[in-house]
Short mmCIF file of C-alpha atoms and ligand atoms in Angstrom, two decimals:
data_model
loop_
_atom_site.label_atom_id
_atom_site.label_comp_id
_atom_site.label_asym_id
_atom_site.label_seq_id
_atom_site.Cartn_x
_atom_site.Cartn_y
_atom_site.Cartn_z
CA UNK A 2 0.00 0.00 0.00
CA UNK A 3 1.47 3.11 -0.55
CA UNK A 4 2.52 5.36 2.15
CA UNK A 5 0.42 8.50 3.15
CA UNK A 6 2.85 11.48 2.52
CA UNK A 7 3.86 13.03 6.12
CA UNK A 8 1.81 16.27 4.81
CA UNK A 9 -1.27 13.89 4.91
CA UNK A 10 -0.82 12.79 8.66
CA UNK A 11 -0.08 16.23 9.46
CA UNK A 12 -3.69 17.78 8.13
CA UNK A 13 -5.35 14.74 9.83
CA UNK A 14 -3.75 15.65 12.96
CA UNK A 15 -4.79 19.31 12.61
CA UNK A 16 -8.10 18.22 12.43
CA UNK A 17 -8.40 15.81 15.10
CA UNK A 18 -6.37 18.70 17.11
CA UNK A 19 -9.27 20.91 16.45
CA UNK A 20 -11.76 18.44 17.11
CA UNK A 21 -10.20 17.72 20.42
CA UNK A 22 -9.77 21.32 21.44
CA UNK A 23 -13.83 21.94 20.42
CA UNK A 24 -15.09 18.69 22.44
CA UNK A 25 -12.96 19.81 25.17
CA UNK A 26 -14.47 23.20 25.19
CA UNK A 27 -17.68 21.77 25.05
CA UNK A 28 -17.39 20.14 28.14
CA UNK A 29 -15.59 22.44 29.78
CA UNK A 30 -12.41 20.60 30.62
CA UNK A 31 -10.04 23.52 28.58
CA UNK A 32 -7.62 23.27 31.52
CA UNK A 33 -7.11 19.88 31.32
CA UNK A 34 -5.66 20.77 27.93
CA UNK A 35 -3.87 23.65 28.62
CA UNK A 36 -2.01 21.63 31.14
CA UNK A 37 -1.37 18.44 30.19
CA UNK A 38 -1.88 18.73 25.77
CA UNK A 39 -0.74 22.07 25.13
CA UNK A 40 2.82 21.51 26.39
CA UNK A 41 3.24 18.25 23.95
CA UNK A 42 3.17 21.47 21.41
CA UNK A 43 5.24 23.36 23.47
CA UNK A 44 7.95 20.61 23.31
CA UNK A 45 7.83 19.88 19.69
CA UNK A 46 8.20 23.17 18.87
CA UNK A 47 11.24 23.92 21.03
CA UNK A 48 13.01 20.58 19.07
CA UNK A 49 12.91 22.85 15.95
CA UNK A 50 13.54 25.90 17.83
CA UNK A 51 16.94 23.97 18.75
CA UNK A 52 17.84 23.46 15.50
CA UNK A 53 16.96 26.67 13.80
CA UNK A 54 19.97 29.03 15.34
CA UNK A 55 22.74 26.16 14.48
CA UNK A 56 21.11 25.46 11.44
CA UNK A 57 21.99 28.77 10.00
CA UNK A 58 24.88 29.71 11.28
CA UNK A 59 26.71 26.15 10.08
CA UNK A 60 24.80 25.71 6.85
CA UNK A 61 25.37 30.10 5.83
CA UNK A 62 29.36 29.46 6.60
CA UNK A 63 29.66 26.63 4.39
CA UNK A 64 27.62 28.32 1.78
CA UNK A 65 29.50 30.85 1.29
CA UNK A 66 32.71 29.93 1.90
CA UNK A 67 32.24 27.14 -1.03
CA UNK A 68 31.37 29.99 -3.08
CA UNK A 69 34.20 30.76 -5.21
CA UNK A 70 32.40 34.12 -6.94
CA UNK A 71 32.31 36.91 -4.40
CA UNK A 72 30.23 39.26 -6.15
CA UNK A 73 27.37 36.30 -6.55
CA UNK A 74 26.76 36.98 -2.49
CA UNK A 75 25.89 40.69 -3.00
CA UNK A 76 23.75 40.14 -6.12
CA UNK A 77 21.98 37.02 -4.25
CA UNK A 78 21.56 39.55 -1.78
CA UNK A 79 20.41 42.48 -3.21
CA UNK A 80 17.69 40.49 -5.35
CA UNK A 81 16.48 39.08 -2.28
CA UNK A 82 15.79 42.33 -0.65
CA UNK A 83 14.33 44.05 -3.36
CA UNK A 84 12.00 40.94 -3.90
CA UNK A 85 11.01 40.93 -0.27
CA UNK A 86 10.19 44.94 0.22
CA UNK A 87 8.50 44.80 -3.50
CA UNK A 88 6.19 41.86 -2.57
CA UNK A 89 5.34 43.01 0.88
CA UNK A 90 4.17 45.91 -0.71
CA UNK A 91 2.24 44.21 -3.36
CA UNK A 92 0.84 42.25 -0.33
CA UNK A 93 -0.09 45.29 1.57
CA UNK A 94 -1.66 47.28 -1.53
CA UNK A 95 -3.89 43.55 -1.51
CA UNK A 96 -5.34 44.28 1.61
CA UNK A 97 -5.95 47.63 1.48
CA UNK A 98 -8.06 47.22 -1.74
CA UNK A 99 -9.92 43.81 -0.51
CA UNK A 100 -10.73 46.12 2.93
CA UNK A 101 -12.05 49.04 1.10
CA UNK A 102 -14.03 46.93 -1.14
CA UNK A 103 -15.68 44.28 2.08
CA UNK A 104 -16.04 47.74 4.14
CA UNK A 105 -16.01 45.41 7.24
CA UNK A 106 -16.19 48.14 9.67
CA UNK A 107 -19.04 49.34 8.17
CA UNK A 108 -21.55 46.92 10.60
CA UNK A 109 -20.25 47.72 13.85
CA UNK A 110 -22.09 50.23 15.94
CA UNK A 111 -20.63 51.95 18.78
CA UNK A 112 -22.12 50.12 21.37
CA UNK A 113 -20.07 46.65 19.44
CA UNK A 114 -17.48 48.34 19.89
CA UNK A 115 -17.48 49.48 23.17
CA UNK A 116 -18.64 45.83 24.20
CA UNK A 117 -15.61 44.26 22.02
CA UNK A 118 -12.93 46.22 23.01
CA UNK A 119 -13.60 46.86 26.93
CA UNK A 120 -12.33 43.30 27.52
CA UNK A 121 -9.24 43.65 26.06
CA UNK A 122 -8.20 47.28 27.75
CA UNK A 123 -5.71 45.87 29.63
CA UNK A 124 -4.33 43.77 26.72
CA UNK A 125 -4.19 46.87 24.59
CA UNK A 126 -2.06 49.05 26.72
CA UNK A 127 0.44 46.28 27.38
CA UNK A 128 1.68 46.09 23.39
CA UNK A 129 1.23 49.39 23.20
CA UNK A 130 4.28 49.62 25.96
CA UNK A 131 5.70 47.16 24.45
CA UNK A 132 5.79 48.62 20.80
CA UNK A 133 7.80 51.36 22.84
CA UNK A 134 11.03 49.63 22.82
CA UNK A 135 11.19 49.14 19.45
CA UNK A 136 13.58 52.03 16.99
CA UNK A 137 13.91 51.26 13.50
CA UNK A 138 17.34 52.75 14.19
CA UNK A 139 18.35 50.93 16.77
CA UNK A 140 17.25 47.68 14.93
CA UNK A 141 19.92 48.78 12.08
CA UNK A 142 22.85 49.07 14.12
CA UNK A 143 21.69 46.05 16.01
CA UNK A 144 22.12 43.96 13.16
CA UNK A 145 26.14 43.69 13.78
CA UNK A 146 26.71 41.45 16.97
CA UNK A 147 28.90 42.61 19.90
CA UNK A 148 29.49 39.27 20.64
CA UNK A 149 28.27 36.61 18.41
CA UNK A 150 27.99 34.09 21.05
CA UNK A 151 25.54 36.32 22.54
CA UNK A 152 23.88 36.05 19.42
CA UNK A 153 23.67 32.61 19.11
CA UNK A 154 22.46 32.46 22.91
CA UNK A 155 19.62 35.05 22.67
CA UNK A 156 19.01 33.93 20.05
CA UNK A 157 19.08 37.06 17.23
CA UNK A 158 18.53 35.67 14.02
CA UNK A 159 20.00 38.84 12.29
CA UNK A 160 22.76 39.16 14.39
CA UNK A 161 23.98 35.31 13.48
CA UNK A 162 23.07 35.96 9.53
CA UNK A 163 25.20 38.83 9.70
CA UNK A 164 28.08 36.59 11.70
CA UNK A 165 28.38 33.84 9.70
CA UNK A 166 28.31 35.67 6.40
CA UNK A 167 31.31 37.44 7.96
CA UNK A 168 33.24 34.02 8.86
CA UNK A 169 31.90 32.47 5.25
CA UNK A 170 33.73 35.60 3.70
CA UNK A 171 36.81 35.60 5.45
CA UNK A 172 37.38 31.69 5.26
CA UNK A 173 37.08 32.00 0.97
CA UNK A 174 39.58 34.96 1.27
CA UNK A 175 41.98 32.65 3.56
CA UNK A 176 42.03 29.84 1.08
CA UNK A 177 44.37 31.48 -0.64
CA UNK A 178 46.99 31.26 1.95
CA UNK A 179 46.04 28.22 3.90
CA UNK A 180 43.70 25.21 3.51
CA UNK A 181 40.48 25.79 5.00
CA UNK A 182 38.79 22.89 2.72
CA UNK A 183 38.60 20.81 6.09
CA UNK A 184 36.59 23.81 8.13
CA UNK A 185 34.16 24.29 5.29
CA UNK A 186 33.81 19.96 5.30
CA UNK A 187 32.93 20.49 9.11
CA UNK A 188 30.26 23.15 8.60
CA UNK A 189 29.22 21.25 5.78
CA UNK A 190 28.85 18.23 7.43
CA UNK A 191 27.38 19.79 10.65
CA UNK A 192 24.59 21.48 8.54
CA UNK A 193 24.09 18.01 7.21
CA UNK A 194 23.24 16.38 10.11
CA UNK A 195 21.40 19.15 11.47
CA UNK A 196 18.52 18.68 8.39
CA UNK A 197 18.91 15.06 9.10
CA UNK A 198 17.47 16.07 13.13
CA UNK A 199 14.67 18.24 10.85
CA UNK A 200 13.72 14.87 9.85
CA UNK A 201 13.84 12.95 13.01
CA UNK A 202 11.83 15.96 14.72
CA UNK A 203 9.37 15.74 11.48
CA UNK A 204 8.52 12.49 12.02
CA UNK A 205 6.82 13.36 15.49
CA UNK A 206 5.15 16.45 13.71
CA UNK A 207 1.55 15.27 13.38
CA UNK A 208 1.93 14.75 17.68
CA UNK A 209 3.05 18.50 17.63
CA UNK A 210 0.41 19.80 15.63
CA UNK A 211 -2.57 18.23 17.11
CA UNK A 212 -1.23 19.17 20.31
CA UNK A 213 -0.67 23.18 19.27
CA UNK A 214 -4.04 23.10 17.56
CA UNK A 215 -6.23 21.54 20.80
CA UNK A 216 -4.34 24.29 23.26
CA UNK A 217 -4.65 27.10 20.72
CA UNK A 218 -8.67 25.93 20.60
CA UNK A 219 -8.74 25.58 24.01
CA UNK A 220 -7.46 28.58 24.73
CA UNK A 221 -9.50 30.55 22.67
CA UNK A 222 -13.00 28.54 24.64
CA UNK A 223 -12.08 29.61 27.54
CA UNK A 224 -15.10 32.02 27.71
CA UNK A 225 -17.28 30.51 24.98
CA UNK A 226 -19.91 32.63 24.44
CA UNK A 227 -17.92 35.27 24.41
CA UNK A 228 -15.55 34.17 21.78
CA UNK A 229 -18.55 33.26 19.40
CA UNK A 230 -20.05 36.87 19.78
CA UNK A 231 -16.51 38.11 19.03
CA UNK A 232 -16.37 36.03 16.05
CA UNK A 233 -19.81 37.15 14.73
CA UNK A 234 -18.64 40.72 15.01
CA UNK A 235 -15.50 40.67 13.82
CA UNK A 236 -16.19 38.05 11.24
CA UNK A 237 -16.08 40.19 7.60
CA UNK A 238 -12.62 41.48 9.11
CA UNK A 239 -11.43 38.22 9.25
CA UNK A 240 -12.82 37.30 5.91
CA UNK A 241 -11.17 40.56 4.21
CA UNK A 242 -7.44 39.40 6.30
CA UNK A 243 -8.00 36.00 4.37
CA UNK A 244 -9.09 36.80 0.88
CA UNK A 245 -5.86 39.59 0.97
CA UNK A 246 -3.64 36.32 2.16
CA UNK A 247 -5.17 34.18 -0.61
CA UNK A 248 -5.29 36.08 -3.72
CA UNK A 249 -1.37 37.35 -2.91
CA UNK A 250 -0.59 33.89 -1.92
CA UNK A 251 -2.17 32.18 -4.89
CA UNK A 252 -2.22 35.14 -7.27
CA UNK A 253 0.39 36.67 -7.28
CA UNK A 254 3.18 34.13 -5.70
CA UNK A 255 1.46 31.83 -8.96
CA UNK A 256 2.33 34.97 -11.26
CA UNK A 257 6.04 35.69 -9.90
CA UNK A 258 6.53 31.58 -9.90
CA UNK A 259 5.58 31.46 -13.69
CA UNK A 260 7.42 34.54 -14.89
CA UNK A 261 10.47 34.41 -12.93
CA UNK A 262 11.05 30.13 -12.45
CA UNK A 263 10.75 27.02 -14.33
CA UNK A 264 9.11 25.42 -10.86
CA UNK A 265 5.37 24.75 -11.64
CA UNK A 266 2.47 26.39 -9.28
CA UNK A 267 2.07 23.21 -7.66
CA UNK A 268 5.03 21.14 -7.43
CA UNK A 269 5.84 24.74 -5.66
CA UNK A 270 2.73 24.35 -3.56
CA UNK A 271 3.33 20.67 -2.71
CA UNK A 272 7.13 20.60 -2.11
CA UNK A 273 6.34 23.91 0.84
CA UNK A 274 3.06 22.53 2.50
CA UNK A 275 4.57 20.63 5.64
CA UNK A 276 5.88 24.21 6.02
CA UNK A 277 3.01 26.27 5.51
CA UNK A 278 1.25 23.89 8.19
CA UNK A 279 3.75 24.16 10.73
CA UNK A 280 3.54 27.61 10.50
CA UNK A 281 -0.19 28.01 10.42
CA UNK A 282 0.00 25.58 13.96
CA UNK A 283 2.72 27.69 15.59
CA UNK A 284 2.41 31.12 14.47
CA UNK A 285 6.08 31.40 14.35
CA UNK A 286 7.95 31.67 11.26
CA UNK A 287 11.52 31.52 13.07
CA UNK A 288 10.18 27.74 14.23
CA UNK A 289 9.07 26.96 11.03
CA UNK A 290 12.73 28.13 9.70
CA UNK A 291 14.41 24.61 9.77
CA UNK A 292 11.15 22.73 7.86
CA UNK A 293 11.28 25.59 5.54
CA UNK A 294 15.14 25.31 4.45
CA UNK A 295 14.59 21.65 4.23
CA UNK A 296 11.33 21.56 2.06
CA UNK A 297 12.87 24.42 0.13
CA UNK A 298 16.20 22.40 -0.40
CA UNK A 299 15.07 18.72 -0.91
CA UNK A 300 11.55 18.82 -3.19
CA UNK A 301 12.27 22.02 -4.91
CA UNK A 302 16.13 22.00 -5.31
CA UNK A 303 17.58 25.32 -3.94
CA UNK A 304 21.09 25.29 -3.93
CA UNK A 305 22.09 25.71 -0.58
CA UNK A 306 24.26 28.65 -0.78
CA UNK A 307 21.03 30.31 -1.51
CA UNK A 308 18.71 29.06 0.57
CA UNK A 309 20.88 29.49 3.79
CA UNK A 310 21.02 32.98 3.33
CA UNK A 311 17.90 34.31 1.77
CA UNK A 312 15.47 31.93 4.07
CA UNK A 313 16.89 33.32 7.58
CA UNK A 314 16.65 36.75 6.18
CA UNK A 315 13.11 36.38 5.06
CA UNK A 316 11.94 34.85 8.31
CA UNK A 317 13.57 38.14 9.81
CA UNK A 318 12.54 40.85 7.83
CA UNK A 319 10.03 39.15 5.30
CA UNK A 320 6.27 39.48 6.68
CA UNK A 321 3.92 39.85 3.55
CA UNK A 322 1.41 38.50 5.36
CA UNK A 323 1.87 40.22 8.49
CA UNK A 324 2.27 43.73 6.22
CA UNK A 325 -0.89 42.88 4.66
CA UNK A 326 -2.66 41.99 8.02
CA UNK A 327 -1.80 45.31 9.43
CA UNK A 328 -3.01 47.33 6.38
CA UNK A 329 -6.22 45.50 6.71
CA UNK A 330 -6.35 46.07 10.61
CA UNK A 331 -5.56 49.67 10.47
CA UNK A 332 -8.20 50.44 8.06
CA UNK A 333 -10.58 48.30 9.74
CA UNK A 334 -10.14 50.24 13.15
CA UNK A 335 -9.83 53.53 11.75
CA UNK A 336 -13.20 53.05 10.32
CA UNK A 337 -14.94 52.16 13.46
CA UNK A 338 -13.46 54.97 15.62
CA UNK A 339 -13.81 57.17 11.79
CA UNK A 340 -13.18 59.12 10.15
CA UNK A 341 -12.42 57.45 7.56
CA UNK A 342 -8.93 57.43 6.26
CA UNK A 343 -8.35 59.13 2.93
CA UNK A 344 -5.70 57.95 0.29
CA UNK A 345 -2.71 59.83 1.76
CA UNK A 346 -3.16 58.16 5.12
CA UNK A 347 -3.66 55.04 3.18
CA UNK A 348 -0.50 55.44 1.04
CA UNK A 349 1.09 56.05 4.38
CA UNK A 350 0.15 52.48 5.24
CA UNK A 351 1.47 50.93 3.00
CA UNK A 352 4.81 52.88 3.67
CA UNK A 353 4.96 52.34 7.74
CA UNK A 354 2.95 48.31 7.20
CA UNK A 355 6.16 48.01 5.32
CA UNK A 356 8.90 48.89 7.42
CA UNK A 357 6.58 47.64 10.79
CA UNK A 358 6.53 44.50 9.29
CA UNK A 359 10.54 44.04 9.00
CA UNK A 360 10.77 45.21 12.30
CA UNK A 361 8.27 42.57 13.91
CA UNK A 362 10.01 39.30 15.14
CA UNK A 363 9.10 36.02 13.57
CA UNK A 364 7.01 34.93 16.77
CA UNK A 365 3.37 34.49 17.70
CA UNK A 366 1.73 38.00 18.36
CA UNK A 367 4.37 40.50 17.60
CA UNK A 368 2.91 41.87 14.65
CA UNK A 369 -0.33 43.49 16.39
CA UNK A 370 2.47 45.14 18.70
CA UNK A 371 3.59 46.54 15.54
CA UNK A 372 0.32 47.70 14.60
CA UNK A 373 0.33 50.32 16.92
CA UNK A 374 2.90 52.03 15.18
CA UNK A 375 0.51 52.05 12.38
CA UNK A 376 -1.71 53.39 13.75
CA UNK A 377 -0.09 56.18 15.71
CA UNK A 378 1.65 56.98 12.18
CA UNK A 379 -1.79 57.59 10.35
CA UNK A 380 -2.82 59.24 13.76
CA UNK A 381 -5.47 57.02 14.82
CA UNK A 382 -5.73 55.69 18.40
CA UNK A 383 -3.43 52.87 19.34
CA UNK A 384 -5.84 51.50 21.69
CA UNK A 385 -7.96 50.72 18.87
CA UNK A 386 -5.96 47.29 18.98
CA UNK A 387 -8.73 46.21 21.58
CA UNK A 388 -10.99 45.54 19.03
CA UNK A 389 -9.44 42.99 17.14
CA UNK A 390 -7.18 41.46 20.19
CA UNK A 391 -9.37 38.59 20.73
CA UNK A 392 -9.56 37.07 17.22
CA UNK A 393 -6.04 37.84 16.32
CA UNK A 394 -4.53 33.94 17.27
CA UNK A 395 -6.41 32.90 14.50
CA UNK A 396 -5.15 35.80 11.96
CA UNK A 397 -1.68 35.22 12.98
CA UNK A 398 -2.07 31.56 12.12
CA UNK A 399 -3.25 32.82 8.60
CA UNK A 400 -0.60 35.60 8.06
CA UNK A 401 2.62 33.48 9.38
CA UNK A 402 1.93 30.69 6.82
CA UNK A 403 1.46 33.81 3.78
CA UNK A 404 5.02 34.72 5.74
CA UNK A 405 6.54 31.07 5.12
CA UNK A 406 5.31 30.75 1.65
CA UNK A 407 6.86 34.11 0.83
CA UNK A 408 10.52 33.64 2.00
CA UNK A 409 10.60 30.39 0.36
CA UNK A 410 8.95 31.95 -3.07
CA UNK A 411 11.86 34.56 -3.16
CA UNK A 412 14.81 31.91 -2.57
CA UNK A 413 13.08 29.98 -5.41
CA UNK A 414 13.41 33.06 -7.61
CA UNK A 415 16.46 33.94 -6.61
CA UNK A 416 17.68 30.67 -7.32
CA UNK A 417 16.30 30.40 -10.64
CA UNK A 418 17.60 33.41 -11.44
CA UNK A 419 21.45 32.12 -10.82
CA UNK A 420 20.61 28.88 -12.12
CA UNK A 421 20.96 27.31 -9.07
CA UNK A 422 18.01 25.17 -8.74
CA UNK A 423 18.62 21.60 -8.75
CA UNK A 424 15.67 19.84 -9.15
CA UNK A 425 15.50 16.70 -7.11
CA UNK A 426 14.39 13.36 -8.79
CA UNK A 427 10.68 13.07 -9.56
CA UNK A 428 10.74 9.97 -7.24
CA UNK A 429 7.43 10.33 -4.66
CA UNK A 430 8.82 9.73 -1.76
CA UNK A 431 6.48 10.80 1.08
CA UNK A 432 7.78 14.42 2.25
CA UNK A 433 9.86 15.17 5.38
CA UNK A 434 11.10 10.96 5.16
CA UNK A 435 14.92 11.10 5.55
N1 LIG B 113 3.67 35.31 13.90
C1 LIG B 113 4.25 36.00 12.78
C2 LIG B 113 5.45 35.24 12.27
O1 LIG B 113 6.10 34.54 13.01
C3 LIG B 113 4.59 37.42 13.11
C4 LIG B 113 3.31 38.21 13.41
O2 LIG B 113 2.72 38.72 12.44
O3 LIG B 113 2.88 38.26 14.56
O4 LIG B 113 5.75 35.31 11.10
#
């Protein structure tokens, strides 16, 4: 019989998640998931949390240092960047349009609001604080480590990017005057094994995902009623958040794929799904990071050099779907608390959605703290984040896996476009075996 492909088991396991979280809710036994299913989640995703730092740093030093051009890194890199900030804002035009046309604010009255948002006061003010810390300047000049091993401890994804492109660089300018063939073997071989743990870890992934999916349920039932009300209310927002996600993620990722690569719409599709559904069950993209590299390496052939650059740079600073969310969001509130936002505050979304979407960390959550600055750029209340607090687990499932999709569409580009896409052998083997 043939084997059901790991993605399979994985959706099947989502489900059953669900349905576990739901049954649970319905009978009113939500802690008994939170403290004894929930952390089965919590483990799996610290196994690929593990991996993720090492991952990059060994896998980005022997990448470069086996590459023997020197101005391929800066071209590799400058297409990547101008792919990622010229998508995002592709993404974040998307939902501005699909909001303006859905007009979801447009049924709430003020007393909906008042009843919707008064929960979540509390909530509100603490990312608003939060957002505080957070200097697009300081973020710059953070980039460069003060101590790399601090780096790799905190862990700053950045910070170890911009470290190991450093020791890549200077080990290909050594080999001129010494051997360094045996480091680059050790990095090599390191990075090696490390995909090989990706594939242990994988094969507990449908475990994982059932267990994120109950506790995220289960955590959203803990007041019932009032989550269905919420839901009811806020429900055309949510639709306008998702039909932004899919027409950029199926749209116009399908456009750039068939212009720019010779890798079909859904061989793309199918080689990144055990991705995209790790991210939609963890909200984080910098978890999803190791499944990512892998899915992008193995089924769809990115040469590695490429791949272990561009994907932990688009985890950092690549959010299309969190861009897009926050266009959508900030429209959506500004119309409830109106006036209505004219084009040049609009236009101004798309400008700050931008750059608050590189600055938001590839973790659940952090990119309705980055909403605020949104917000308080187009001058509308920050607070106004109260509103859509309660339903935003669910939208952050939505835009992390848009998030995925898009870092791994722009290494497939850039890979094409340096003719450094391998593809693998049309063999079906299930995905994520070793
Ligand atoms: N959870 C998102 C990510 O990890 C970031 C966000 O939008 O909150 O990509």
């Amino acid at each position: 019989m043939k084997k059901l492909a790991l993605h399979w088991w994985i959706l099947i396991a989502m489900g059953l998640g669900v349905g576990y979280g739901l049954i649970a809710t319905q009978f009113g036994a939500t802690q008994h998931v939170l403290e004894y299913v929930k952390p089965i989640g919590t483990l799996f995703l610290n196994l690929l949390k593990m991996i993720a730092v090492p991952l990059v740093l060994f896998s980005l030093v022997a990448g470069v240092a086996s590459l023997n051009d020197s101005s391929k890194m800066g071209r590799i890199g400058g297409k990547s960047i101008l792919l990622y900030l010229g998508t995002t804002a592709v993404a974040i035009t998307i939902g501005l349009l699909v909001v303006n046309v859905i007009q979801p604010g447009s049924g709430i009255t003020e007393e909906m609001r008042e009843n919707i948002s008064s929960g979540y006061t509390a909530d509100a003010t603490e990312r608003v604080e939060a957002a505080k810390d957070v200097s697009m300047i300081e973020q710059l000049v953070g980039i460069v480590p003060t101590n790399p091993f601090g780096a790799l401890a905190k862990p700053n994804m950045l910070q170890v990017v911009f470290f190991a492109l450093m020791l890549g660089i200077a080990l290909t300018r050594l080999s001129n005057k010494r051997n360094t063939a045996h480091i680059v073997e050790v990095f090599d071989s390191l990075a090696d094994a490390i995909i090989e743990m990706v594939h242990i870890i994988m094969k507990i992934a449908p475990i994982g995902v059932f267990a994120m999916l109950a506790g995220v349920i289960a955590d959203l039932g803990k007041n019932p009623e009032q989550m269905v009300e919420l839901l009811g209310a806020l429900l055309w927002y949510m639709v306008a958040v998702v039909v932004a996600i899919l027409i950029h993620g199926l749209l116009v990722y399908g456009l750039l794929l068939k212009t720019f690569t010779k890798v079909g719409f859904r061989e793309f599709y199918r080689a990144v799904i055990p991705a995209q559904l790790l991210a939609f069950s963890s909200s984080s993209s910098a978890a999803t990071l190791p499944v990512t590299i892998d899915c992008v390496e193995k089924k769809i052939g990115v040469d590695e050099e490429v791949s272990s650059f561009v994907l932990p740079l688009g985890a950092t600073i690549n959010m299309d779907g969190t861009g897009l969310y926050q266009g959508v969001a900030a429209v959506f509130i500004a119309s409830v608390y109106g006036p209505d936002l004219d084009l040049t505050q609009q236009l101004q979304i798309v400008l700050t959605a931008a750059l608050a979407s590189i600055g938001t960390a590839a973790v659940p959550g952090v990119g309705i703290v980055m909403l605020t600055i949104v917000l308080s750029a187009i001058g509308v209340d920050n607070q106004g984040i109260a509103l859509i607090l309660g339903v935003d687990r669910i939208l952050d499932m939505c835009r992390t896996t848009l998030n995925v999709t898009g870092d791994a569409l722009v290494a497939t580009i850039v890979a094409s476009s340096e003719g450094m896409v391998h593809p693998p052998n049309k063999d079906p083997s299930p995905e994520g075996g070793s």
